[in-house]
């Protein structure tokens, strides 16, 4: 066999090995030994579950600091986070998370004795996995991504009442070299009862950024319904971060994405890129849902942080229009 043919075969064999799901010993060695469990947490935090009114409950980082959604938790692959949940409500609650690894004791379900009684506390341990391979060389994914966390105990074994009441939030797991946003991520939960963060327009969040800032949206579905998230004036690539990997990246460019219960995604975009400052709507694109109040605003100010007179007027107009429209439809008029 000629040397050139041999080289081709060697290259093809290498490509076949690299593109398969089974890793070579060298690849497995290069990945390092994945941590199997995290008995020694690298980070810890306290979360409080608290009542926020007759029908609302939230998670918070401090007593009286609960919010809906709960605090956005950020981890990096390889982190091991211990969360002590203190239940200041009058019903059993828990903390169940998607995307990371945990033992049955940290599953947050009644099935695994993971509920916290009123007045009690419990520690859950989350392991943000690094990409690795099992003992047979099968590649396994890490935990990088945008994930929901939520109650799994209030009102029954599925935490349905907890989710309806506001016990949910976002977890962001970053890969080591991932970008970070210029301001805290904007979290939009398309929540039960055709709401956003359990609110209806014009009481839904108005997110603000300055022209040219790198912002990060996190979108989560919770409850019984399917939604489509649409953002005006901006677009992103349908991959893990929303950022093209190169100018030639041919991944689909989108500005609307379907979301089922407990689905989640996130993306980076540059505020006002090629469109300038303005009051940009975001909303569920199921028309009946947006008419019921699943709509909000992304306000892009000028680069110096001030608003144009036009966008101040647009924000006022949005509030008036949303209230009038819901009144006209005879729908729920409160938050
Ligand atoms: Cu919807």
mmCIF file of C-alpha atoms and ligand atoms in Angstrom:
data_model
loop_
_atom_site.group_PDB
_atom_site.id
_atom_site.type_symbol
_atom_site.label_atom_id
_atom_site.label_comp_id
_atom_site.label_asym_id
_atom_site.label_seq_id
_atom_site.Cartn_x
_atom_site.Cartn_y
_atom_site.Cartn_z
ATOM 1 C CA UNK A 1 0.000 0.000 0.000
ATOM 2 C CA UNK A 2 1.242 3.462 -0.846
ATOM 3 C CA UNK A 3 2.081 5.748 2.065
ATOM 4 C CA UNK A 4 -0.584 8.301 1.028
ATOM 5 C CA UNK A 5 -3.368 5.633 1.040
ATOM 6 C CA UNK A 6 -2.270 4.449 4.449
ATOM 7 C CA UNK A 7 -2.385 7.997 5.759
ATOM 8 C CA UNK A 8 -5.958 8.390 4.429
ATOM 9 C CA UNK A 9 -7.054 5.174 6.199
ATOM 10 C CA UNK A 10 -5.439 6.276 9.445
ATOM 11 C CA UNK A 11 -7.144 9.685 9.212
ATOM 12 C CA UNK A 12 -10.544 8.111 8.410
ATOM 13 C CA UNK A 13 -10.186 5.704 11.322
ATOM 14 C CA UNK A 14 -9.362 8.601 13.625
ATOM 15 C CA UNK A 15 -12.386 10.570 12.370
ATOM 16 C CA UNK A 16 -14.630 7.532 12.897
ATOM 17 C CA UNK A 17 -13.373 7.179 16.450
ATOM 18 C CA UNK A 18 -13.784 10.879 17.223
ATOM 19 C CA UNK A 19 -17.266 11.121 15.763
ATOM 20 C CA UNK A 20 -18.636 8.011 17.497
ATOM 21 C CA UNK A 21 -20.253 8.033 20.910
ATOM 22 C CA UNK A 22 -17.586 5.755 22.371
ATOM 23 C CA UNK A 23 -14.430 7.536 23.413
ATOM 24 C CA UNK A 24 -10.891 6.252 23.054
ATOM 25 C CA UNK A 25 -8.826 5.669 26.180
ATOM 26 C CA UNK A 26 -6.883 8.818 25.308
ATOM 27 C CA UNK A 27 -10.077 10.845 25.047
ATOM 28 C CA UNK A 28 -11.331 9.500 28.345
ATOM 29 C CA UNK A 29 -7.988 10.301 29.969
ATOM 30 C CA UNK A 30 -8.097 13.825 28.529
ATOM 31 C CA UNK A 31 -11.507 14.411 30.099
ATOM 32 C CA UNK A 32 -10.136 13.693 33.528
ATOM 33 C CA UNK A 33 -11.838 11.609 36.147
ATOM 34 C CA UNK A 34 -15.381 12.888 36.582
ATOM 35 C CA UNK A 35 -16.446 13.518 40.154
ATOM 36 C CA UNK A 36 -18.983 10.795 41.014
ATOM 37 C CA UNK A 37 -20.593 12.535 43.960
ATOM 38 C CA UNK A 38 -19.957 15.688 45.849
ATOM 39 C CA UNK A 39 -19.639 14.924 49.512
ATOM 40 C CA UNK A 40 -17.530 18.045 50.123
ATOM 41 C CA UNK A 41 -19.497 20.987 48.712
ATOM 42 C CA UNK A 42 -17.480 23.770 47.093
ATOM 43 C CA UNK A 43 -20.280 26.317 47.624
ATOM 44 C CA UNK A 44 -23.201 26.671 49.975
ATOM 45 C CA UNK A 45 -26.248 28.865 50.332
ATOM 46 C CA UNK A 46 -29.434 29.207 52.336
ATOM 47 C CA UNK A 47 -32.877 29.432 50.778
ATOM 48 C CA UNK A 48 -36.068 30.365 52.604
ATOM 49 C CA UNK A 49 -39.545 29.273 51.479
ATOM 50 C CA UNK A 50 -41.992 31.967 52.577
ATOM 51 C CA UNK A 51 -45.584 33.031 52.138
ATOM 52 C CA UNK A 52 -46.057 36.120 49.966
ATOM 53 C CA UNK A 53 -49.781 36.619 50.493
ATOM 54 C CA UNK A 54 -52.870 34.430 50.690
ATOM 55 C CA UNK A 55 -52.132 32.419 47.530
ATOM 56 C CA UNK A 56 -48.441 33.083 46.876
ATOM 57 C CA UNK A 57 -45.259 31.427 48.129
ATOM 58 C CA UNK A 58 -41.688 32.113 47.036
ATOM 59 C CA UNK A 59 -38.061 31.147 47.577
ATOM 60 C CA UNK A 60 -35.647 33.808 48.831
ATOM 61 C CA UNK A 61 -32.021 34.208 49.881
ATOM 62 C CA UNK A 62 -32.946 36.062 53.104
ATOM 63 C CA UNK A 63 -35.903 36.044 55.517
ATOM 64 C CA UNK A 64 -38.598 38.320 54.026
ATOM 65 C CA UNK A 65 -36.599 38.279 50.775
ATOM 66 C CA UNK A 66 -38.682 35.791 48.783
ATOM 67 C CA UNK A 67 -39.583 36.521 45.171
ATOM 68 C CA UNK A 68 -41.368 34.908 42.214
ATOM 69 C CA UNK A 69 -39.413 33.495 40.500
ATOM 70 C CA UNK A 70 -36.933 32.660 43.264
ATOM 71 C CA UNK A 71 -33.310 33.776 43.137
ATOM 72 C CA UNK A 72 -31.374 32.843 40.004
ATOM 73 C CA UNK A 73 -28.708 30.324 41.016
ATOM 74 C CA UNK A 74 -25.524 30.137 38.938
ATOM 75 C CA UNK A 75 -23.038 27.257 38.987
ATOM 76 C CA UNK A 76 -20.048 26.261 36.863
ATOM 77 C CA UNK A 77 -19.547 22.674 35.753
ATOM 78 C CA UNK A 78 -17.553 20.970 38.502
ATOM 79 C CA UNK A 79 -19.233 22.948 41.306
ATOM 80 C CA UNK A 80 -20.873 21.120 44.189
ATOM 81 C CA UNK A 81 -23.499 23.271 45.850
ATOM 82 C CA UNK A 82 -25.148 22.588 49.230
ATOM 83 C CA UNK A 83 -28.439 24.448 49.708
ATOM 84 C CA UNK A 84 -30.042 24.604 53.122
ATOM 85 C CA UNK A 85 -33.790 25.120 52.620
ATOM 86 C CA UNK A 86 -35.637 26.653 55.597
ATOM 87 C CA UNK A 87 -39.400 26.201 55.440
ATOM 88 C CA UNK A 88 -41.128 29.278 56.865
ATOM 89 C CA UNK A 89 -44.505 28.298 55.372
ATOM 90 C CA UNK A 90 -47.262 26.256 56.990
ATOM 91 C CA UNK A 91 -47.123 23.346 54.518
ATOM 92 C CA UNK A 92 -44.436 20.836 53.477
ATOM 93 C CA UNK A 93 -42.176 22.142 50.680
ATOM 94 C CA UNK A 94 -39.018 20.997 48.915
ATOM 95 C CA UNK A 95 -36.400 21.874 46.337
ATOM 96 C CA UNK A 96 -36.236 19.742 43.196
ATOM 97 C CA UNK A 97 -33.859 20.678 40.385
ATOM 98 C CA UNK A 98 -33.297 19.723 36.768
ATOM 99 C CA UNK A 99 -30.009 19.206 34.913
ATOM 100 C CA UNK A 100 -27.517 18.597 37.689
ATOM 101 C CA UNK A 101 -26.770 15.327 39.514
ATOM 102 C CA UNK A 102 -27.964 14.548 43.036
ATOM 103 C CA UNK A 103 -28.481 11.582 45.312
ATOM 104 C CA UNK A 104 -31.994 10.334 46.148
ATOM 105 C CA UNK A 105 -31.730 12.272 49.439
ATOM 106 C CA UNK A 106 -31.466 15.514 47.415
ATOM 107 C CA UNK A 107 -34.240 14.645 44.964
ATOM 108 C CA UNK A 108 -36.748 16.815 46.837
ATOM 109 C CA UNK A 109 -39.667 14.405 46.556
ATOM 110 C CA UNK A 110 -41.957 12.638 49.022
ATOM 111 C CA UNK A 111 -40.996 9.380 47.281
ATOM 112 C CA UNK A 112 -37.444 9.872 48.559
ATOM 113 C CA UNK A 113 -38.430 11.456 51.912
ATOM 114 C CA UNK A 114 -37.203 14.826 50.612
ATOM 115 C CA UNK A 115 -39.973 17.161 51.866
ATOM 116 C CA UNK A 116 -39.349 19.746 54.590
ATOM 117 C CA UNK A 117 -42.063 20.125 57.261
ATOM 118 C CA UNK A 118 -43.170 23.613 58.351
ATOM 119 C CA UNK A 119 -40.556 25.240 60.582
ATOM 120 C CA UNK A 120 -37.879 22.681 59.655
ATOM 121 C CA UNK A 121 -34.878 22.753 57.303
ATOM 122 C CA UNK A 122 -33.021 20.344 55.044
ATOM 123 C CA UNK A 123 -29.857 20.461 52.927
ATOM 124 C CA UNK A 124 -29.933 19.471 49.263
ATOM 125 C CA UNK A 125 -26.666 18.886 47.375
ATOM 126 C CA UNK A 126 -26.385 19.622 43.667
ATOM 127 C CA UNK A 127 -23.479 18.381 41.538
ATOM 128 C CA UNK A 128 -22.908 20.343 38.301
ATOM 129 C CA UNK A 129 -21.360 17.603 36.183
ATOM 130 C CA UNK A 130 -18.398 18.097 33.893
ATOM 131 C CA UNK A 131 -18.549 16.279 30.542
ATOM 132 C CA UNK A 132 -17.036 12.840 30.987
ATOM 133 C CA UNK A 133 -17.268 9.181 30.077
ATOM 134 C CA UNK A 134 -18.467 6.099 31.899
ATOM 135 C CA UNK A 135 -16.272 3.087 32.644
ATOM 136 C CA UNK A 136 -17.032 1.682 29.143
ATOM 137 C CA UNK A 137 -15.854 4.860 27.467
ATOM 138 C CA UNK A 138 -19.358 6.055 26.589
ATOM 139 C CA UNK A 139 -19.375 9.829 26.523
ATOM 140 C CA UNK A 140 -21.691 11.493 29.034
ATOM 141 C CA UNK A 141 -22.829 15.114 28.978
ATOM 142 C CA UNK A 142 -22.080 17.702 31.616
ATOM 143 C CA UNK A 143 -24.761 19.881 33.245
ATOM 144 C CA UNK A 144 -24.222 23.078 31.207
ATOM 145 C CA UNK A 145 -27.508 24.732 30.392
ATOM 146 C CA UNK A 146 -30.530 26.618 31.675
ATOM 147 C CA UNK A 147 -32.655 24.682 34.162
ATOM 148 C CA UNK A 148 -35.685 25.101 36.399
ATOM 149 C CA UNK A 149 -35.804 24.335 40.090
ATOM 150 C CA UNK A 150 -39.132 24.027 41.887
ATOM 151 C CA UNK A 151 -41.113 22.605 44.777
ATOM 152 C CA UNK A 152 -42.162 18.954 44.512
ATOM 153 C CA UNK A 153 -44.129 18.555 47.758
ATOM 154 C CA UNK A 154 -46.790 21.228 48.298
ATOM 155 C CA UNK A 155 -50.297 20.020 47.533
ATOM 156 C CA UNK A 156 -49.270 16.442 46.711
ATOM 157 C CA UNK A 157 -46.404 14.273 45.415
ATOM 158 C CA UNK A 158 -45.880 16.478 42.335
ATOM 159 C CA UNK A 159 -45.718 19.872 44.016
ATOM 160 C CA UNK A 160 -48.511 21.172 41.815
ATOM 161 C CA UNK A 161 -49.767 23.636 44.421
ATOM 162 C CA UNK A 162 -46.209 24.800 45.121
ATOM 163 C CA UNK A 163 -45.635 25.526 41.438
ATOM 164 C CA UNK A 164 -49.015 27.269 41.124
ATOM 165 C CA UNK A 165 -48.132 29.367 44.180
ATOM 166 C CA UNK A 166 -44.694 30.526 42.952
ATOM 167 C CA UNK A 167 -42.129 28.031 44.225
ATOM 168 C CA UNK A 168 -39.889 27.974 41.143
ATOM 169 C CA UNK A 169 -36.745 29.629 39.842
ATOM 170 C CA UNK A 170 -33.853 29.364 37.392
ATOM 171 C CA UNK A 171 -30.525 27.556 37.616
ATOM 172 C CA UNK A 172 -27.793 28.493 35.139
ATOM 173 C CA UNK A 173 -24.900 26.047 34.781
ATOM 174 C CA UNK A 174 -22.018 27.507 32.794
ATOM 175 C CA UNK A 175 -19.169 25.721 31.074
ATOM 176 C CA UNK A 176 -15.800 27.041 32.307
ATOM 177 C CA UNK A 177 -15.208 29.474 29.422
ATOM 178 C CA UNK A 178 -18.795 30.621 28.886
ATOM 179 C CA UNK A 179 -19.577 34.335 28.501
ATOM 180 C CA UNK A 180 -21.294 36.212 31.317
ATOM 181 C CA UNK A 181 -23.897 38.964 30.891
ATOM 182 C CA UNK A 182 -23.406 42.672 31.609
ATOM 183 C CA UNK A 183 -26.283 42.654 34.110
ATOM 184 C CA UNK A 184 -28.182 39.959 36.045
ATOM 185 C CA UNK A 185 -30.046 37.532 33.754
ATOM 186 C CA UNK A 186 -33.659 38.318 32.842
ATOM 187 C CA UNK A 187 -35.766 35.365 34.006
ATOM 188 C CA UNK A 188 -39.141 34.815 32.354
ATOM 189 C CA UNK A 189 -41.264 31.939 33.657
ATOM 190 C CA UNK A 190 -44.312 31.231 31.511
ATOM 191 C CA UNK A 191 -46.319 30.251 34.541
ATOM 192 C CA UNK A 192 -49.684 28.689 35.460
ATOM 193 C CA UNK A 193 -52.907 30.544 34.635
ATOM 194 C CA UNK A 194 -51.462 32.196 31.494
ATOM 195 C CA UNK A 195 -49.093 34.430 33.431
ATOM 196 C CA UNK A 196 -45.467 35.520 33.307
ATOM 197 C CA UNK A 197 -43.776 35.114 36.697
ATOM 198 C CA UNK A 198 -47.370 34.628 37.959
ATOM 199 C CA UNK A 199 -48.299 38.148 36.816
ATOM 200 C CA UNK A 200 -50.329 39.567 33.938
ATOM 201 C CA UNK A 201 -49.499 42.597 31.817
ATOM 202 C CA UNK A 202 -48.977 45.443 32.584
ATOM 203 C CA UNK A 203 -47.738 44.065 35.952
ATOM 204 C CA UNK A 204 -45.243 41.710 34.267
ATOM 205 C CA UNK A 205 -41.501 42.498 34.398
ATOM 206 C CA UNK A 206 -40.100 45.456 32.446
ATOM 207 C CA UNK A 207 -36.469 44.480 31.882
ATOM 208 C CA UNK A 208 -34.034 47.331 31.207
ATOM 209 C CA UNK A 209 -30.591 47.461 29.606
ATOM 210 C CA UNK A 210 -28.399 50.045 27.886
ATOM 211 C CA UNK A 211 -27.694 50.018 24.173
ATOM 212 C CA UNK A 212 -24.845 47.625 23.346
ATOM 213 C CA UNK A 213 -24.910 45.643 26.584
ATOM 214 C CA UNK A 214 -24.699 41.859 26.393
ATOM 215 C CA UNK A 215 -27.873 40.614 28.074
ATOM 216 C CA UNK A 216 -28.990 37.092 28.932
ATOM 217 C CA UNK A 217 -32.584 35.868 28.907
ATOM 218 C CA UNK A 218 -33.666 32.675 30.682
ATOM 219 C CA UNK A 219 -37.087 31.315 29.689
ATOM 220 C CA UNK A 220 -38.838 28.494 31.570
ATOM 221 C CA UNK A 221 -42.238 26.824 31.171
ATOM 222 C CA UNK A 222 -44.161 25.861 34.335
ATOM 223 C CA UNK A 223 -47.682 24.508 34.716
ATOM 224 C CA UNK A 224 -50.001 22.797 32.234
ATOM 225 C CA UNK A 225 -49.713 24.806 29.026
ATOM 226 C CA UNK A 226 -47.498 25.080 25.966
ATOM 227 C CA UNK A 227 -46.238 28.538 25.062
ATOM 228 C CA UNK A 228 -44.136 30.278 22.437
ATOM 229 C CA UNK A 229 -41.668 32.907 23.608
ATOM 230 C CA UNK A 230 -41.185 35.807 21.199
ATOM 231 C CA UNK A 231 -38.900 38.831 21.614
ATOM 232 C CA UNK A 232 -39.253 41.892 19.402
ATOM 233 C CA UNK A 233 -36.303 43.543 17.647
ATOM 234 C CA UNK A 234 -33.770 40.866 18.621
ATOM 235 C CA UNK A 235 -32.798 37.417 17.442
ATOM 236 C CA UNK A 236 -30.495 34.621 18.512
ATOM 237 C CA UNK A 237 -29.070 31.321 17.331
ATOM 238 C CA UNK A 238 -30.915 28.171 18.410
ATOM 239 C CA UNK A 239 -27.991 26.626 20.258
ATOM 240 C CA UNK A 240 -27.021 26.472 23.935
ATOM 241 C CA UNK A 241 -26.010 30.134 24.392
ATOM 242 C CA UNK A 242 -27.729 31.902 21.496
ATOM 243 C CA UNK A 243 -24.344 33.153 20.266
ATOM 244 C CA UNK A 244 -23.062 32.001 16.835
ATOM 245 C CA UNK A 245 -19.877 29.959 17.196
ATOM 246 C CA UNK A 246 -18.362 31.766 14.151
ATOM 247 C CA UNK A 247 -19.517 34.151 11.363
ATOM 248 C CA UNK A 248 -20.092 31.024 9.227
ATOM 249 C CA UNK A 249 -22.243 29.297 11.876
ATOM 250 C CA UNK A 250 -25.270 28.081 9.919
ATOM 251 C CA UNK A 251 -27.406 27.198 12.952
ATOM 252 C CA UNK A 252 -31.025 28.386 12.710
ATOM 253 C CA UNK A 253 -31.536 32.011 13.681
ATOM 254 C CA UNK A 254 -34.763 32.455 15.653
ATOM 255 C CA UNK A 255 -36.780 35.062 17.550
ATOM 256 C CA UNK A 256 -39.558 32.733 18.696
ATOM 257 C CA UNK A 257 -39.325 29.397 20.509
ATOM 258 C CA UNK A 258 -41.854 26.825 21.704
ATOM 259 C CA UNK A 259 -41.822 25.845 25.342
ATOM 260 C CA UNK A 260 -43.619 22.980 27.106
ATOM 261 C CA UNK A 261 -43.988 22.470 30.852
ATOM 262 C CA UNK A 262 -40.518 22.400 32.528
ATOM 263 C CA UNK A 263 -38.784 23.121 29.224
ATOM 264 C CA UNK A 264 -36.150 25.804 29.538
ATOM 265 C CA UNK A 265 -33.685 27.669 27.388
ATOM 266 C CA UNK A 266 -31.588 30.803 27.504
ATOM 267 C CA UNK A 267 -29.702 33.054 25.157
ATOM 268 C CA UNK A 268 -27.420 36.038 24.976
ATOM 269 C CA UNK A 269 -28.210 38.979 22.726
ATOM 270 C CA UNK A 270 -26.853 42.501 22.338
ATOM 271 C CA UNK A 271 -29.372 45.099 23.532
ATOM 272 C CA UNK A 272 -30.599 47.182 20.597
ATOM 273 C CA UNK A 273 -28.146 45.688 18.082
ATOM 274 C CA UNK A 274 -28.914 47.276 14.684
ATOM 275 C CA UNK A 275 -32.311 48.430 15.981
ATOM 276 C CA UNK A 276 -31.403 51.013 18.629
ATOM 277 C CA UNK A 277 -33.091 52.072 21.848
ATOM 278 C CA UNK A 278 -36.771 51.330 22.224
ATOM 279 C CA UNK A 279 -39.530 49.626 24.195
ATOM 280 C CA UNK A 280 -39.474 46.099 22.760
ATOM 281 C CA UNK A 281 -42.273 43.698 23.609
ATOM 282 C CA UNK A 282 -41.724 40.116 24.657
ATOM 283 C CA UNK A 283 -44.745 37.845 24.855
ATOM 284 C CA UNK A 284 -46.237 34.424 24.413
ATOM 285 C CA UNK A 285 -47.158 34.176 20.737
ATOM 286 C CA UNK A 286 -50.185 31.956 21.379
ATOM 287 C CA UNK A 287 -52.579 34.838 20.700
ATOM 288 C CA UNK A 288 -55.124 33.863 23.346
ATOM 289 C CA UNK A 289 -52.307 33.746 25.923
ATOM 290 C CA UNK A 290 -50.874 37.175 25.068
ATOM 291 C CA UNK A 291 -54.404 38.591 25.169
ATOM 292 C CA UNK A 292 -54.784 37.162 28.687
ATOM 293 C CA UNK A 293 -51.705 39.084 29.823
ATOM 294 C CA UNK A 294 -48.610 37.055 28.845
ATOM 295 C CA UNK A 295 -46.690 40.077 27.638
ATOM 296 C CA UNK A 296 -43.912 42.307 28.948
ATOM 297 C CA UNK A 297 -41.297 44.835 27.861
ATOM 298 C CA UNK A 298 -37.565 44.853 27.202
ATOM 299 C CA UNK A 299 -36.554 48.506 27.382
ATOM 300 C CA UNK A 300 -33.282 49.340 25.646
ATOM 301 C CA UNK A 301 -32.104 52.744 26.864
ATOM 302 C CA UNK A 302 -29.451 54.885 25.196
ATOM 303 C CA UNK A 303 -25.843 53.814 25.820
ATOM 304 C CA UNK A 304 -25.548 56.476 28.567
ATOM 305 C CA UNK A 305 -28.467 54.858 30.452
ATOM 306 C CA UNK A 306 -31.054 57.554 29.745
ATOM 307 C CA UNK A 307 -34.360 56.957 27.963
ATOM 308 C CA UNK A 308 -35.520 58.721 24.844
ATOM 309 C CA UNK A 309 -38.837 60.654 25.110
ATOM 310 C CA UNK A 310 -40.262 58.240 22.521
ATOM 311 C CA UNK A 311 -39.588 55.177 24.627
ATOM 312 C CA UNK A 312 -40.976 56.805 27.789
ATOM 313 C CA UNK A 313 -44.169 57.429 25.827
ATOM 314 C CA UNK A 314 -44.117 53.848 24.456
ATOM 315 C CA UNK A 315 -43.883 52.361 27.967
ATOM 316 C CA UNK A 316 -46.872 54.438 29.133
ATOM 317 C CA UNK A 317 -48.767 53.452 25.995
ATOM 318 C CA UNK A 318 -48.026 49.739 26.564
ATOM 319 C CA UNK A 319 -49.406 49.880 30.118
ATOM 320 C CA UNK A 320 -52.554 51.693 28.976
ATOM 321 C CA UNK A 321 -53.129 49.414 25.979
ATOM 322 C CA UNK A 322 -52.689 46.210 27.974
ATOM 323 C CA UNK A 323 -55.144 47.337 30.677
ATOM 324 C CA UNK A 324 -57.715 48.576 28.165
ATOM 325 C CA UNK A 325 -57.451 45.389 26.123
ATOM 326 C CA UNK A 326 -58.001 43.092 29.082
ATOM 327 C CA UNK A 327 -60.875 45.248 30.281
ATOM 328 C CA UNK A 328 -62.431 45.008 26.809
ATOM 329 C CA UNK A 329 -62.083 41.197 26.843
ATOM 330 C CA UNK A 330 -63.646 41.077 30.298
ATOM 331 C CA UNK A 331 -60.596 39.266 31.660
ATOM 332 C CA UNK A 332 -58.721 39.383 34.946
ATOM 333 C CA UNK A 333 -57.622 42.984 35.508
ATOM 334 C CA UNK A 334 -55.309 42.602 38.521
ATOM 335 C CA UNK A 335 -51.659 41.588 38.664
HETATM 336 CU CU1 LIG B 1 -48.654 30.921 26.059
#
